[in-house]
Amino acid sequence: MANTRDDVVSGALRVLDAFGLEFCSMRRVASELGVQPSALYHHVPDKQTLLALMADRIVAGVEVGDDPAKAAHALREAMLAVRDGADVVATASAFRLGDSRIENELAELTTPDLARTLLLYVFGHTQATQMHRQAAQIGILAEDPDLDASFARGLDLILR
């Protein structure tokens, strides 16, 4: 049975979860799907497109609504739920790959500058949180119980 684009994205997210972004290669994704790497290019033209699709999938359930703080927390939780999720989403955003729905909706709710600042804060804090948690899991650092609270404090400062 032939793979679909959705299968390729799902496979890439499984590779991401197992190996992290640094080792999430087209070759590994193809191996995960049991195909040759060239078969992936029937579904995605390049790794950047795949990265954008992965980012879109990671944030697909995030609703902006009418509360930017709630949206920021939801975005953070969505990225934290996936190994290196913040790196994937932040990279896609920085290179303007994929869906910018969240940024656009935040900009309509606030201002374009505040929306961008908010996203950069969420990306940065979430990336730092993920790195810290990964380091704590392997014993390099002690757990930091203040990461969630510090996120909320910083978010409050930005929104004030």
mmCIF file of C-alpha atoms in Angstrom:
data_model
loop_
_atom_site.group_PDB
_atom_site.id
_atom_site.type_symbol
_atom_site.label_atom_id
_atom_site.label_comp_id
_atom_site.label_asym_id
_atom_site.label_seq_id
_atom_site.Cartn_x
_atom_site.Cartn_y
_atom_site.Cartn_z
ATOM 1 C CA MET A 1 0.000 0.000 0.000
ATOM 2 C CA ALA A 2 1.400 3.411 -0.973
ATOM 3 C CA ASN A 3 2.095 6.045 1.655
ATOM 4 C CA THR A 4 0.273 9.365 1.708
ATOM 5 C CA ARG A 5 1.593 12.788 2.626
ATOM 6 C CA ASP A 6 -0.091 12.318 6.014
ATOM 7 C CA ASP A 7 1.818 9.035 6.462
ATOM 8 C CA VAL A 8 5.088 10.830 5.701
ATOM 9 C CA VAL A 9 4.374 13.534 8.294
ATOM 10 C CA SER A 10 3.364 10.914 10.867
ATOM 11 C CA GLY A 11 6.542 8.961 10.150
ATOM 12 C CA ALA A 12 8.649 12.092 10.478
ATOM 13 C CA LEU A 13 7.067 12.868 13.844
ATOM 14 C CA ARG A 14 7.822 9.329 15.036
ATOM 15 C CA VAL A 15 11.461 9.771 13.968
ATOM 16 C CA LEU A 16 11.538 13.150 15.708
ATOM 17 C CA ASP A 17 10.240 11.549 18.902
ATOM 18 C CA ALA A 18 12.789 8.739 18.743
ATOM 19 C CA PHE A 19 15.896 10.645 17.624
ATOM 20 C CA GLY A 20 15.299 14.394 18.029
ATOM 21 C CA LEU A 21 15.426 17.083 15.382
ATOM 22 C CA GLU A 22 19.173 16.825 14.844
ATOM 23 C CA PHE A 23 18.813 13.260 13.593
ATOM 24 C CA CYS A 24 15.456 13.565 11.840
ATOM 25 C CA SER A 25 16.649 13.013 8.291
ATOM 26 C CA MET A 26 14.778 12.152 5.124
ATOM 27 C CA ARG A 27 16.685 8.850 5.078
ATOM 28 C CA ARG A 28 15.467 7.995 8.613
ATOM 29 C CA VAL A 29 11.887 8.967 7.749
ATOM 30 C CA ALA A 30 12.032 6.750 4.669
ATOM 31 C CA SER A 31 13.394 3.895 6.770
ATOM 32 C CA GLU A 32 10.574 4.407 9.285
ATOM 33 C CA LEU A 33 8.083 4.053 6.439
ATOM 34 C CA GLY A 34 9.901 1.114 4.827
ATOM 35 C CA VAL A 35 10.573 2.951 1.558
ATOM 36 C CA GLN A 36 13.519 4.407 -0.318
ATOM 37 C CA PRO A 37 14.234 8.105 0.402
ATOM 38 C CA SER A 38 13.288 8.999 -3.178
ATOM 39 C CA ALA A 39 9.729 7.816 -2.462
ATOM 40 C CA LEU A 40 9.273 10.670 0.022
ATOM 41 C CA TYR A 41 9.741 13.225 -2.719
ATOM 42 C CA HIS A 42 6.445 12.154 -4.282
ATOM 43 C CA HIS A 43 4.803 13.717 -1.220
ATOM 44 C CA VAL A 44 7.143 16.553 -0.177
ATOM 45 C CA PRO A 45 9.581 18.419 -2.423
ATOM 46 C CA ASP A 46 12.227 18.876 0.298
ATOM 47 C CA LYS A 47 13.005 18.594 3.994
ATOM 48 C CA GLN A 48 11.951 22.207 4.618
ATOM 49 C CA THR A 49 8.450 21.417 3.398
ATOM 50 C CA LEU A 50 8.361 18.340 5.610
ATOM 51 C CA LEU A 51 9.487 20.444 8.571
ATOM 52 C CA ALA A 52 6.671 22.926 7.865
ATOM 53 C CA LEU A 53 4.122 20.118 7.716
ATOM 54 C CA MET A 54 5.446 18.717 10.986
ATOM 55 C CA ALA A 55 5.156 22.145 12.615
ATOM 56 C CA ASP A 56 1.624 22.555 11.299
ATOM 57 C CA ARG A 57 0.679 19.170 12.763
ATOM 58 C CA ILE A 58 2.228 20.008 16.148
ATOM 59 C CA VAL A 59 0.188 23.219 16.486
ATOM 60 C CA ALA A 60 -2.954 22.069 14.667
ATOM 61 C CA GLY A 61 -5.091 21.909 17.800
ATOM 62 C CA VAL A 62 -4.066 25.296 19.175
ATOM 63 C CA GLU A 63 -6.950 27.747 19.238
ATOM 64 C CA VAL A 64 -6.269 31.463 19.645
ATOM 65 C CA GLY A 65 -9.810 32.502 20.569
ATOM 66 C CA ASP A 66 -10.056 35.837 22.328
ATOM 67 C CA ASP A 67 -7.400 35.331 25.022
ATOM 68 C CA PRO A 68 -3.745 35.712 23.956
ATOM 69 C CA ALA A 69 -2.476 34.316 27.281
ATOM 70 C CA LYS A 70 -4.581 31.179 26.930
ATOM 71 C CA ALA A 71 -3.388 30.808 23.328
ATOM 72 C CA ALA A 72 0.255 31.173 24.411
ATOM 73 C CA HIS A 73 -0.170 28.474 27.066
ATOM 74 C CA ALA A 74 -1.891 26.179 24.547
ATOM 75 C CA LEU A 75 0.898 26.717 22.010
ATOM 76 C CA ARG A 76 3.535 25.983 24.647
ATOM 77 C CA GLU A 77 1.759 22.793 25.722
ATOM 78 C CA ALA A 78 1.425 21.623 22.111
ATOM 79 C CA MET A 79 5.147 22.112 21.517
ATOM 80 C CA LEU A 80 6.139 20.526 24.837
ATOM 81 C CA ALA A 81 4.097 17.437 23.955
ATOM 82 C CA VAL A 82 6.511 16.573 21.122
ATOM 83 C CA ARG A 83 10.239 16.009 21.522
ATOM 84 C CA ASP A 84 11.984 19.087 20.069
ATOM 85 C CA GLY A 85 8.540 20.417 19.154
ATOM 86 C CA ALA A 86 9.550 23.976 19.972
ATOM 87 C CA ASP A 87 12.605 23.719 17.720
ATOM 88 C CA VAL A 88 10.482 22.428 14.847
ATOM 89 C CA VAL A 89 7.797 25.093 15.184
ATOM 90 C CA ALA A 90 10.252 27.940 15.826
ATOM 91 C CA THR A 91 12.370 26.948 12.817
ATOM 92 C CA ALA A 92 9.348 26.748 10.539
ATOM 93 C CA SER A 93 8.175 30.136 11.782
ATOM 94 C CA ALA A 94 11.584 31.779 11.426
ATOM 95 C CA PHE A 95 11.835 30.653 7.811
ATOM 96 C CA ARG A 96 8.157 31.465 7.181
ATOM 97 C CA LEU A 97 7.405 27.862 6.304
ATOM 98 C CA GLY A 98 3.965 26.394 6.725
ATOM 99 C CA ASP A 99 0.864 27.811 8.329
ATOM 100 C CA SER A 100 1.093 31.184 10.103
ATOM 101 C CA ARG A 101 -2.516 30.956 11.300
ATOM 102 C CA ILE A 102 -1.650 31.429 14.975
ATOM 103 C CA GLU A 103 0.463 34.511 14.334
ATOM 104 C CA ASN A 104 -2.211 35.997 12.059
ATOM 105 C CA GLU A 105 -4.986 35.386 14.589
ATOM 106 C CA LEU A 106 -2.895 36.834 17.414
ATOM 107 C CA ALA A 107 -2.128 39.874 15.259
ATOM 108 C CA GLU A 108 -5.855 40.436 14.684
ATOM 109 C CA LEU A 109 -6.487 40.106 18.421
ATOM 110 C CA THR A 110 -3.596 42.349 19.493
ATOM 111 C CA THR A 111 -1.144 43.969 17.049
ATOM 112 C CA PRO A 112 1.323 42.448 14.573
ATOM 113 C CA ASP A 113 4.277 43.522 16.732
ATOM 114 C CA LEU A 114 2.781 42.124 19.929
ATOM 115 C CA ALA A 115 1.827 38.886 18.178
ATOM 116 C CA ARG A 116 5.394 38.395 16.909
ATOM 117 C CA THR A 117 6.908 39.291 20.287
ATOM 118 C CA LEU A 118 4.546 36.889 22.013
ATOM 119 C CA LEU A 119 5.421 34.058 19.624
ATOM 120 C CA LEU A 120 9.147 34.644 19.959
ATOM 121 C CA TYR A 121 8.820 34.559 23.739
ATOM 122 C CA VAL A 122 6.754 31.351 23.656
ATOM 123 C CA PHE A 123 9.202 29.709 21.230
ATOM 124 C CA GLY A 124 12.281 30.730 23.210
ATOM 125 C CA HIS A 125 10.976 29.810 26.638
ATOM 126 C CA THR A 126 9.599 26.512 25.372
ATOM 127 C CA GLN A 127 12.871 25.626 23.643
ATOM 128 C CA ALA A 128 14.771 26.369 26.863
ATOM 129 C CA THR A 129 12.256 24.317 28.855
ATOM 130 C CA GLN A 130 12.589 21.352 26.505
ATOM 131 C CA MET A 131 16.383 21.471 26.609
ATOM 132 C CA HIS A 132 16.369 21.732 30.390
ATOM 133 C CA ARG A 133 13.927 18.832 30.773
ATOM 134 C CA GLN A 134 15.942 16.657 28.391
ATOM 135 C CA ALA A 135 19.140 17.433 30.295
ATOM 136 C CA ALA A 136 17.404 16.636 33.594
ATOM 137 C CA GLN A 137 16.168 13.302 32.202
ATOM 138 C CA ILE A 138 19.716 12.171 31.540
ATOM 139 C CA GLY A 139 21.059 13.567 34.816
ATOM 140 C CA ILE A 140 23.029 16.554 33.534
ATOM 141 C CA LEU A 141 20.854 19.074 35.407
ATOM 142 C CA ALA A 142 18.434 18.942 38.299
ATOM 143 C CA GLU A 143 14.739 19.439 37.540
ATOM 144 C CA ASP A 144 13.682 23.099 37.633
ATOM 145 C CA PRO A 145 10.249 23.285 39.260
ATOM 146 C CA ASP A 146 9.933 26.987 38.352
ATOM 147 C CA LEU A 147 9.885 26.620 34.549
ATOM 148 C CA ASP A 148 6.097 26.726 34.208
ATOM 149 C CA ALA A 149 5.700 29.584 36.679
ATOM 150 C CA SER A 150 8.486 31.597 35.058
ATOM 151 C CA PHE A 151 6.748 31.184 31.703
ATOM 152 C CA ALA A 152 3.524 32.558 33.156
ATOM 153 C CA ARG A 153 5.345 35.502 34.801
ATOM 154 C CA GLY A 154 7.117 36.445 31.578
ATOM 155 C CA LEU A 155 3.925 36.129 29.581
ATOM 156 C CA ASP A 156 2.163 38.418 32.040
ATOM 157 C CA LEU A 157 4.921 41.010 31.649
ATOM 158 C CA ILE A 158 4.623 40.987 27.871
ATOM 159 C CA LEU A 159 0.851 41.229 27.864
ATOM 160 C CA ARG A 160 0.835 44.090 30.377
#
